mmCIF file of C-alpha atoms in Angstrom:
data_model
loop_
_atom_site.group_PDB
_atom_site.id
_atom_site.type_symbol
_atom_site.label_atom_id
_atom_site.label_comp_id
_atom_site.label_asym_id
_atom_site.label_seq_id
_atom_site.Cartn_x
_atom_site.Cartn_y
_atom_site.Cartn_z
ATOM 1 C CA GLN A 541 -27.826 -20.371 -39.349
ATOM 2 C CA ILE A 542 -27.063 -22.168 -42.606
ATOM 3 C CA PHE A 543 -26.589 -25.517 -40.817
ATOM 4 C CA LEU A 544 -29.924 -25.016 -38.839
ATOM 5 C CA GLU A 545 -31.764 -24.271 -42.152
ATOM 6 C CA MET A 546 -30.323 -27.610 -43.500
ATOM 7 C CA GLY A 547 -31.698 -29.509 -40.536
ATOM 8 C CA PHE A 548 -28.591 -29.855 -38.387
ATOM 9 C CA SER A 549 -28.372 -29.569 -34.682
ATOM 10 C CA GLU A 550 -25.441 -27.912 -32.908
ATOM 11 C CA MET A 551 -22.935 -30.124 -31.028
ATOM 12 C CA PRO A 552 -21.491 -28.712 -27.684
ATOM 13 C CA ALA A 553 -17.976 -27.809 -28.835
ATOM 14 C CA ASN A 554 -16.576 -25.698 -25.846
ATOM 15 C CA ASN A 555 -13.976 -28.322 -24.862
ATOM 16 C CA TYR A 556 -10.713 -26.703 -25.944
ATOM 17 C CA VAL A 557 -8.521 -29.061 -23.838
ATOM 18 C CA GLU A 558 -8.867 -32.627 -24.945
ATOM 19 C CA SER A 559 -7.431 -35.893 -24.189
ATOM 20 C CA SER A 560 -5.308 -37.630 -26.970
ATOM 21 C CA PHE A 561 -7.898 -40.508 -26.685
ATOM 22 C CA TRP A 562 -10.747 -38.546 -28.063
ATOM 23 C CA ASN A 563 -8.632 -36.282 -30.333
ATOM 24 C CA PHE A 564 -6.648 -39.096 -31.937
ATOM 25 C CA ASP A 565 -7.293 -42.641 -30.686
ATOM 26 C CA ALA A 566 -11.081 -42.721 -30.963
ATOM 27 C CA LEU A 567 -10.610 -41.602 -34.578
ATOM 28 C CA PHE A 568 -8.126 -44.405 -35.194
ATOM 29 C CA GLN A 569 -5.220 -42.283 -35.968
ATOM 30 C CA PRO A 570 -2.136 -44.378 -34.990
ATOM 31 C CA GLN A 571 -0.161 -43.321 -31.873
ATOM 32 C CA GLN A 572 3.110 -42.887 -33.913
ATOM 33 C CA HIS A 573 1.363 -40.625 -36.565
ATOM 34 C CA PRO A 574 3.368 -37.356 -37.125
ATOM 35 C CA ALA A 575 0.480 -35.184 -36.336
ATOM 36 C CA ARG A 576 0.693 -36.266 -32.672
ATOM 37 C CA ASP A 577 4.250 -34.917 -32.351
ATOM 38 C CA ALA A 578 4.973 -31.737 -30.391
ATOM 39 C CA HIS A 579 5.787 -29.994 -33.455
ATOM 40 C CA ASP A 580 2.266 -30.226 -34.679
ATOM 41 C CA THR A 581 0.243 -30.375 -31.435
ATOM 42 C CA PHE A 582 0.155 -28.206 -28.287
ATOM 43 C CA PHE A 583 0.381 -30.526 -25.403
ATOM 44 C CA ILE A 584 -0.778 -29.267 -21.888
ATOM 45 C CA SER A 585 1.536 -29.564 -18.914
ATOM 46 C CA ASP A 586 -1.056 -29.025 -16.104
ATOM 47 C CA PRO A 587 -3.052 -31.279 -16.090
ATOM 48 C CA ALA A 588 -0.860 -33.218 -18.377
ATOM 49 C CA SER A 589 -3.169 -36.281 -18.515
ATOM 50 C CA SER A 590 -6.759 -37.432 -18.327
ATOM 51 C CA ASN A 591 -8.523 -40.867 -18.025
ATOM 52 C CA ARG A 592 -11.940 -39.393 -18.586
ATOM 53 C CA PHE A 593 -12.978 -41.913 -21.266
ATOM 54 C CA PRO A 594 -15.283 -45.022 -20.956
ATOM 55 C CA GLU A 595 -13.346 -48.081 -20.109
ATOM 56 C CA ASP A 596 -15.369 -50.431 -22.368
ATOM 57 C CA TYR A 597 -14.808 -48.117 -25.449
ATOM 58 C CA LYS A 598 -11.130 -47.667 -24.449
ATOM 59 C CA CYS A 599 -10.677 -51.513 -24.664
ATOM 60 C CA ARG A 600 -12.365 -51.585 -28.140
ATOM 61 C CA VAL A 601 -10.375 -48.779 -29.562
ATOM 62 C CA GLU A 602 -7.111 -50.410 -28.164
ATOM 63 C CA LYS A 603 -8.082 -53.750 -29.862
ATOM 64 C CA VAL A 604 -8.768 -52.181 -33.189
ATOM 65 C CA HIS A 605 -5.472 -50.214 -33.137
ATOM 66 C CA SER A 606 -3.480 -53.344 -31.970
ATOM 67 C CA LYS A 607 -5.275 -56.319 -33.641
ATOM 68 C CA GLY A 608 -7.886 -54.857 -35.842
ATOM 69 C CA GLY A 609 -11.696 -55.493 -35.964
ATOM 70 C CA PHE A 610 -14.879 -54.294 -37.804
ATOM 71 C CA GLY A 611 -13.197 -54.972 -41.204
ATOM 72 C CA SER A 612 -9.831 -53.371 -40.301
ATOM 73 C CA GLN A 613 -6.597 -55.293 -39.892
ATOM 74 C CA GLY A 614 -5.341 -52.699 -37.321
ATOM 75 C CA TYR A 615 -1.947 -51.202 -37.088
ATOM 76 C CA GLY A 616 -0.282 -54.197 -35.317
ATOM 77 C CA TYR A 617 1.414 -52.144 -32.564
ATOM 78 C CA ASP A 618 1.262 -52.321 -28.673
ATOM 79 C CA TRP A 619 -1.300 -49.474 -28.016
ATOM 80 C CA LYS A 620 -0.189 -47.353 -25.022
ATOM 81 C CA ILE A 621 -2.620 -45.915 -22.534
ATOM 82 C CA GLU A 622 -0.075 -43.251 -21.518
ATOM 83 C CA GLU A 623 -0.346 -41.837 -25.152
ATOM 84 C CA ALA A 624 -4.022 -41.643 -25.084
ATOM 85 C CA GLN A 625 -4.159 -39.921 -21.652
ATOM 86 C CA LYS A 626 -2.021 -36.931 -22.796
ATOM 87 C CA ASN A 627 -3.923 -33.643 -22.699
ATOM 88 C CA LEU A 628 -3.649 -31.180 -25.564
ATOM 89 C CA LEU A 629 -5.261 -28.287 -27.167
ATOM 90 C CA ARG A 630 -7.584 -29.965 -29.525
ATOM 91 C CA THR A 631 -6.353 -30.057 -33.159
ATOM 92 C CA HIS A 632 -9.775 -30.453 -34.727
ATOM 93 C CA THR A 633 -13.371 -30.492 -33.588
ATOM 94 C CA THR A 634 -13.711 -34.042 -34.848
ATOM 95 C CA ALA A 635 -12.892 -35.026 -31.184
ATOM 96 C CA VAL A 636 -16.388 -33.504 -30.363
ATOM 97 C CA SER A 637 -17.940 -35.592 -33.244
ATOM 98 C CA ALA A 638 -16.302 -38.785 -31.973
ATOM 99 C CA ARG A 639 -17.678 -38.239 -28.478
ATOM 100 C CA MET A 640 -21.213 -37.508 -29.847
ATOM 101 C CA LEU A 641 -21.154 -40.609 -32.291
ATOM 102 C CA TYR A 642 -20.131 -42.686 -29.153
ATOM 103 C CA ARG A 643 -23.070 -41.250 -27.232
ATOM 104 C CA ALA A 644 -25.424 -41.966 -30.031
ATOM 105 C CA ALA A 645 -24.198 -45.622 -30.220
ATOM 106 C CA GLN A 646 -25.174 -46.092 -26.601
ATOM 107 C CA ASP A 647 -28.938 -45.737 -27.596
ATOM 108 C CA ASN A 648 -30.736 -48.937 -28.009
ATOM 109 C CA LYS A 649 -32.428 -47.891 -31.335
ATOM 110 C CA PHE A 650 -30.378 -46.015 -33.951
ATOM 111 C CA LYS A 651 -31.831 -42.532 -34.760
ATOM 112 C CA PRO A 652 -30.445 -40.692 -37.924
ATOM 113 C CA GLN A 653 -28.650 -37.475 -36.790
ATOM 114 C CA LYS A 654 -27.287 -34.308 -38.521
ATOM 115 C CA LEU A 655 -24.871 -32.485 -36.204
ATOM 116 C CA PHE A 656 -22.642 -29.498 -36.699
ATOM 117 C CA SER A 657 -20.060 -27.445 -34.834
ATOM 118 C CA ILE A 658 -18.149 -24.201 -35.632
ATOM 119 C CA ASP A 659 -15.387 -23.662 -33.105
ATOM 120 C CA ARG A 660 -11.730 -23.037 -32.298
ATOM 121 C CA VAL A 661 -8.947 -25.464 -33.018
ATOM 122 C CA PHE A 662 -5.164 -25.270 -32.327
ATOM 123 C CA ARG A 663 -2.228 -26.393 -34.376
ATOM 124 C CA ASN A 664 1.554 -25.708 -34.000
ATOM 125 C CA GLU A 665 1.653 -24.354 -37.617
ATOM 126 C CA THR A 666 4.136 -22.171 -39.417
ATOM 127 C CA LEU A 667 2.303 -18.906 -39.904
ATOM 128 C CA ASP A 668 1.540 -17.693 -43.403
ATOM 129 C CA ALA A 669 -1.344 -16.201 -45.493
ATOM 130 C CA THR A 670 -3.398 -19.526 -45.137
ATOM 131 C CA HIS A 671 -2.158 -20.892 -41.751
ATOM 132 C CA LEU A 672 -2.455 -19.801 -38.197
ATOM 133 C CA ALA A 673 -1.791 -21.410 -34.792
ATOM 134 C CA GLU A 674 -5.491 -20.955 -33.877
ATOM 135 C CA PHE A 675 -8.403 -21.065 -36.248
ATOM 136 C CA HIS A 676 -11.970 -21.966 -36.664
ATOM 137 C CA GLN A 677 -13.183 -25.393 -37.917
ATOM 138 C CA ILE A 678 -16.599 -26.136 -39.369
ATOM 139 C CA GLU A 679 -17.607 -29.672 -38.781
ATOM 140 C CA GLY A 680 -20.727 -31.679 -39.894
ATOM 141 C CA VAL A 681 -21.733 -35.203 -39.053
ATOM 142 C CA VAL A 682 -24.548 -36.971 -40.864
ATOM 143 C CA ALA A 683 -25.431 -40.426 -39.450
ATOM 144 C CA ASP A 684 -27.982 -42.468 -41.403
ATOM 145 C CA TYR A 685 -28.519 -45.538 -43.422
ATOM 146 C CA ASN A 686 -27.650 -45.838 -47.242
ATOM 147 C CA LEU A 687 -25.540 -42.647 -47.463
ATOM 148 C CA THR A 688 -22.914 -42.396 -50.234
ATOM 149 C CA LEU A 689 -20.030 -40.055 -51.057
ATOM 150 C CA GLY A 690 -22.384 -38.154 -53.437
ATOM 151 C CA HIS A 691 -24.716 -37.380 -50.527
ATOM 152 C CA CYS A 692 -21.614 -36.029 -48.607
ATOM 153 C CA ILE A 693 -20.463 -33.897 -51.616
ATOM 154 C CA GLY A 694 -24.054 -32.623 -51.978
ATOM 155 C CA VAL A 695 -24.285 -31.462 -48.317
ATOM 156 C CA ILE A 696 -20.961 -29.651 -48.528
ATOM 157 C CA ASN A 697 -21.713 -28.018 -51.950
ATOM 158 C CA THR A 698 -25.038 -26.787 -50.553
ATOM 159 C CA PHE A 699 -23.469 -25.396 -47.488
ATOM 160 C CA PHE A 700 -20.873 -23.504 -49.338
ATOM 161 C CA THR A 701 -23.347 -22.276 -51.918
ATOM 162 C CA LYS A 702 -25.435 -20.867 -49.155
ATOM 163 C CA LEU A 703 -22.371 -19.164 -47.764
ATOM 164 C CA GLY A 704 -21.799 -17.552 -51.175
ATOM 165 C CA ILE A 705 -18.768 -19.722 -52.216
ATOM 166 C CA GLU A 706 -19.557 -21.270 -55.506
ATOM 167 C CA LYS A 707 -16.128 -21.895 -57.097
ATOM 168 C CA LEU A 708 -15.519 -25.220 -55.629
ATOM 169 C CA ARG A 709 -13.226 -28.333 -56.424
ATOM 170 C CA PHE A 710 -13.590 -31.677 -54.711
ATOM 171 C CA LYS A 711 -10.318 -33.769 -54.887
ATOM 172 C CA PRO A 712 -9.935 -37.462 -53.774
ATOM 173 C CA ALA A 713 -7.394 -37.732 -51.150
ATOM 174 C CA TYR A 714 -5.717 -40.510 -48.996
ATOM 175 C CA ASN A 715 -6.014 -40.306 -45.315
ATOM 176 C CA PRO A 716 -5.287 -43.663 -43.487
ATOM 177 C CA TYR A 717 -7.931 -43.003 -40.844
ATOM 178 C CA THR A 718 -10.841 -41.961 -43.099
ATOM 179 C CA GLU A 719 -12.184 -43.649 -46.160
ATOM 180 C CA PRO A 720 -13.253 -42.306 -48.538
ATOM 181 C CA SER A 721 -11.427 -39.003 -48.047
ATOM 182 C CA MET A 722 -11.401 -35.757 -50.119
ATOM 183 C CA GLU A 723 -10.133 -32.304 -50.023
ATOM 184 C CA ILE A 724 -12.170 -29.185 -50.873
ATOM 185 C CA PHE A 725 -10.793 -26.212 -52.611
ATOM 186 C CA SER A 726 -12.075 -22.728 -53.432
ATOM 187 C CA TYR A 727 -10.763 -20.172 -55.667
ATOM 188 C CA HIS A 728 -9.500 -17.195 -53.667
ATOM 189 C CA GLU A 729 -9.738 -14.127 -55.820
ATOM 190 C CA GLY A 730 -7.515 -11.979 -53.397
ATOM 191 C CA LEU A 731 -4.746 -14.683 -53.488
ATOM 192 C CA GLY A 732 -5.205 -15.575 -57.089
ATOM 193 C CA LYS A 733 -5.161 -19.273 -56.486
ATOM 194 C CA TRP A 734 -7.149 -22.312 -55.236
ATOM 195 C CA VAL A 735 -6.948 -22.727 -51.450
ATOM 196 C CA GLU A 736 -7.961 -25.699 -49.415
ATOM 197 C CA ILE A 737 -11.082 -24.953 -47.240
ATOM 198 C CA GLY A 738 -11.971 -28.573 -46.231
#
């Protein structure tokens, strides 16, 4: 309801099994990144692989990984289709966002969009008070011209305020596949500490 009030449209997010291509490669996460290891990701054995991704886009993603492009120098390694084809239980709903942004890029004329999803994701985590192997991720995507990090922080702050969470901290973070990056923390009264919420 909150996202709808803020003018967002819901993304179809019922794809729990995802290819490594959409889950990692299309998001320009290197194929040798530790998050792609079996100790962090649940890989599927049947069917173990998929080739359901657009050939033209696959070629562009491979080129950026291997040689760079669009302002990136790339990772300088031989990108392997076999890695991209591995099926897994999605580790984030950002795979859905990648697919939606690809679809939007196919339109001849750019249209600003505000999209969201709230759905299950799966990670091979050590269980504790703040980590489970299955959890829900809230995802929002805003595609428009002249947006800044300030706009992003404003949208996130508005969302959490409407949810009733007002004690927030935004911390700059480094992630090699997103720039700029930040982490969001909220003070958890029950645990008596700041916990990461985004």
